[in-house]
PDB file of C-alpha atoms in Angstrom:
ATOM      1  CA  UNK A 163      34.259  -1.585-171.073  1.00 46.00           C
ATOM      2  CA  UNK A 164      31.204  -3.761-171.512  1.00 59.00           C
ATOM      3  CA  UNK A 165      31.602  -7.037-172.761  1.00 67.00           C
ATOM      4  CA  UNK A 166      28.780  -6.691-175.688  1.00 65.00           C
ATOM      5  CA  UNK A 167      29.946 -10.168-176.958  1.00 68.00           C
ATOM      6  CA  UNK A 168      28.706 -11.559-173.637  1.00 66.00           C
ATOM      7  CA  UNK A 169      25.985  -9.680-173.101  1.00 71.00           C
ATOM      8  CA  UNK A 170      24.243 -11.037-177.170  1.00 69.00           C
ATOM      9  CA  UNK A 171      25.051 -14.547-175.708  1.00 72.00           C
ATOM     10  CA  UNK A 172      22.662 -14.525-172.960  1.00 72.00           C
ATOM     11  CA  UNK A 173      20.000 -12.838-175.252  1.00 79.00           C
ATOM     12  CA  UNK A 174      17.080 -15.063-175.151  1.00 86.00           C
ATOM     13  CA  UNK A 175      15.355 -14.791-177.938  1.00 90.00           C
ATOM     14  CA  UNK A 176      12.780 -17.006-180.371  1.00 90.00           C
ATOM     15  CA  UNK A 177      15.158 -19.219-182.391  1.00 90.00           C
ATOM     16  CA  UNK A 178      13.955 -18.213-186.043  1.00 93.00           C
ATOM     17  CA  UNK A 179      14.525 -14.411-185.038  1.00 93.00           C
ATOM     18  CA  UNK A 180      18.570 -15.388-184.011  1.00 91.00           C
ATOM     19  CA  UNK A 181      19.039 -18.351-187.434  1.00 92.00           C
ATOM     20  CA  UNK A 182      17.514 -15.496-189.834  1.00 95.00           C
ATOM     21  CA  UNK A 183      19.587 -12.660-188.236  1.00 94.00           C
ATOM     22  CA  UNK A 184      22.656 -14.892-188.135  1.00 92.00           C
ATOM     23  CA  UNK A 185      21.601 -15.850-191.913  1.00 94.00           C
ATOM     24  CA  UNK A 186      21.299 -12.463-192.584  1.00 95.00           C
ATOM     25  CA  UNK A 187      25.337 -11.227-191.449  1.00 94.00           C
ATOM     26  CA  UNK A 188      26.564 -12.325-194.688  1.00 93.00           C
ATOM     27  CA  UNK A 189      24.985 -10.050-196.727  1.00 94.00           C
ATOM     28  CA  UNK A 190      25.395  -7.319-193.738  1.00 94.00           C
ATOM     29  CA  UNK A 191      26.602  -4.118-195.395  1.00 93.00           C
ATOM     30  CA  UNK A 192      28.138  -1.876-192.486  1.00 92.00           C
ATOM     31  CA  UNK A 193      27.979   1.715-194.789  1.00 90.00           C
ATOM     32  CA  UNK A 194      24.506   0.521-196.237  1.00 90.00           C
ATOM     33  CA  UNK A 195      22.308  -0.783-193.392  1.00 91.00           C
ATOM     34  CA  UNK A 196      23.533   0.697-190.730  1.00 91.00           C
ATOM     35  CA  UNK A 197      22.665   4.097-191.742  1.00 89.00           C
ATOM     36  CA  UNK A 198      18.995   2.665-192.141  1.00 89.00           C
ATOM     37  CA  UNK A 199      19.157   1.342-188.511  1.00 91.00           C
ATOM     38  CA  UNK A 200      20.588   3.771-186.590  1.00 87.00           C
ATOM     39  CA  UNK A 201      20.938   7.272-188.473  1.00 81.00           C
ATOM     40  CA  UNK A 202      24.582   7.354-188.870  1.00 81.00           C
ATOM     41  CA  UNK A 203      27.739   5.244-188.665  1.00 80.00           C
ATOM     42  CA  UNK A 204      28.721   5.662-185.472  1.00 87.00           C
ATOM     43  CA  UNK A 205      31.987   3.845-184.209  1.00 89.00           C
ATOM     44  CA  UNK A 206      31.344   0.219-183.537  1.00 88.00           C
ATOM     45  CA  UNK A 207      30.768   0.444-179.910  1.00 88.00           C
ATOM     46  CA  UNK A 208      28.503   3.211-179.620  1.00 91.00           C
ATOM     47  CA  UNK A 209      26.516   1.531-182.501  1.00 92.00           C
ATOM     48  CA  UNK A 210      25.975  -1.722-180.686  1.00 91.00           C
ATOM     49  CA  UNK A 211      25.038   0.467-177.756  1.00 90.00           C
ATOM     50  CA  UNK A 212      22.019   2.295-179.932  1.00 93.00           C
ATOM     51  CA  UNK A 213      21.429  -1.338-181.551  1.00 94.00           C
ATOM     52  CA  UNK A 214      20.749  -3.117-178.006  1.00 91.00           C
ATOM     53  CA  UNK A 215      18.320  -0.427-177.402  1.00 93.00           C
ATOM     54  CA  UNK A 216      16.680  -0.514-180.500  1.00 94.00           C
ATOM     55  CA  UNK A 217      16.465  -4.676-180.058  1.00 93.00           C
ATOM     56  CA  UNK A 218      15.397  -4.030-176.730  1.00 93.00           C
ATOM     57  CA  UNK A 219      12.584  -2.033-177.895  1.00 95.00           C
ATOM     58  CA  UNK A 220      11.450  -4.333-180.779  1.00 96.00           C
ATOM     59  CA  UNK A 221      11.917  -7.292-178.131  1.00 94.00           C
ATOM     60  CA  UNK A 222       8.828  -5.341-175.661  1.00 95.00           C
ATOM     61  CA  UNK A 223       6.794  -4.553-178.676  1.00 96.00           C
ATOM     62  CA  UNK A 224       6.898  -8.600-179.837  1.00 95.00           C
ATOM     63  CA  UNK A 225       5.858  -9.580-176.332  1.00 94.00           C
ATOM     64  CA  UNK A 226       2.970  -7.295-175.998  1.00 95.00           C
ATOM     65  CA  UNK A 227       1.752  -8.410-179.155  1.00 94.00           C
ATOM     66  CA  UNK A 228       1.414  -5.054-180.467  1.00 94.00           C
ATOM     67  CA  UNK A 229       0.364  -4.926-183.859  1.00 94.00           C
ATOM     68  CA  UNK A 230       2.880  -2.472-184.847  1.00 93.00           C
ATOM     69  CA  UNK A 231       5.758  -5.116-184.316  1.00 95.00           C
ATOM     70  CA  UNK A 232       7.736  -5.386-187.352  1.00 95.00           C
ATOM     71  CA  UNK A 233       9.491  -8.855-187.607  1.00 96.00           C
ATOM     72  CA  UNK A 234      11.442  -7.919-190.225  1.00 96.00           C
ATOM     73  CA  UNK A 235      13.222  -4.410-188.725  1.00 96.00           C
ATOM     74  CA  UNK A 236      14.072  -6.916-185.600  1.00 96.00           C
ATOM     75  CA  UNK A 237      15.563  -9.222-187.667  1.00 96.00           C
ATOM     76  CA  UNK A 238      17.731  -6.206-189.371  1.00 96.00           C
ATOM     77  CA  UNK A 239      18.543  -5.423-186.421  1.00 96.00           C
ATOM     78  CA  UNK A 240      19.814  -8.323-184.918  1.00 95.00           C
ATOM     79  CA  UNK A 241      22.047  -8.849-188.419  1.00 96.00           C
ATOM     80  CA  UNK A 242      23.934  -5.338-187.606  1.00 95.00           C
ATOM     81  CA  UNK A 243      24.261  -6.134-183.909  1.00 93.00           C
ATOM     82  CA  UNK A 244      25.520  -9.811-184.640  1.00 92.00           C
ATOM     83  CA  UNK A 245      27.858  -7.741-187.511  1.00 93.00           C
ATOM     84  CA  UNK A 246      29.129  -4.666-185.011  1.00 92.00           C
ATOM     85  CA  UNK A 247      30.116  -6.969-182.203  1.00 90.00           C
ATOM     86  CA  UNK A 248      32.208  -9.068-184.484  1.00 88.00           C
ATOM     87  CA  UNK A 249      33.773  -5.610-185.767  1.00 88.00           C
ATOM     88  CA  UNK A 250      34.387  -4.890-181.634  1.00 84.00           C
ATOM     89  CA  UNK A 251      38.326  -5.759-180.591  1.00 78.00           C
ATOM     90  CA  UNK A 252      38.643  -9.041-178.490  1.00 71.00           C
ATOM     91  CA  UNK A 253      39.020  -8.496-174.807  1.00 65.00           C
ATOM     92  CA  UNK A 254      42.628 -10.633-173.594  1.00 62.00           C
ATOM     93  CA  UNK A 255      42.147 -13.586-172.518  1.00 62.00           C
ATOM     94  CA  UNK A 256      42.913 -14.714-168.410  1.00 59.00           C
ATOM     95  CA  UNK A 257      45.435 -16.622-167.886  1.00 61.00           C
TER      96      UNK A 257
END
């Protein structure tokens, strides 16, 4: 099982994309946006899967400086992948 919690730690990303997404989980509606994101409501691992991808993309597309970027889509998507991983069950902890 991948640790996904891990794995959004070591994103490194600009800051205002991660306080605005992070801003943004409160009013994170799973059966609303997600749809929007990902089309369907997958189980919560399988969406954060599709969701890294989707960041992933976005993420290439802001560094090129493409003019298709869309700031705001990346910042929806970073609010359902903050929101998904939290929804993820907590691997145990090693003694």
């Amino acid at each position: 099982m991948t640790d996904f919690r891990a794995l959004l730690e070591t994103l490194k990303r600009p800051r205002m994309l991660i306080r605005a997404a992070r801003c943004g989980v409160l009013d994170y509606r799973r059966d609303r946006d997600l749809k929007r994101l990902v089309d369907s409501t997958p189980s919560p691992e399988r969406a954060v899967t599709r969701l890294l991808a989707e960041e992933e993309r976005l993420e290439d597309i802001r560094v090129s400086g493409e003019a298709s970027y869309s700031v705001a889509r990346h910042i929806e998507v970073l609010i359902a992948l903050i929101a998904e991983v939290r929804l993820l069950p907590r691997a145990p902890k090693a003694i």
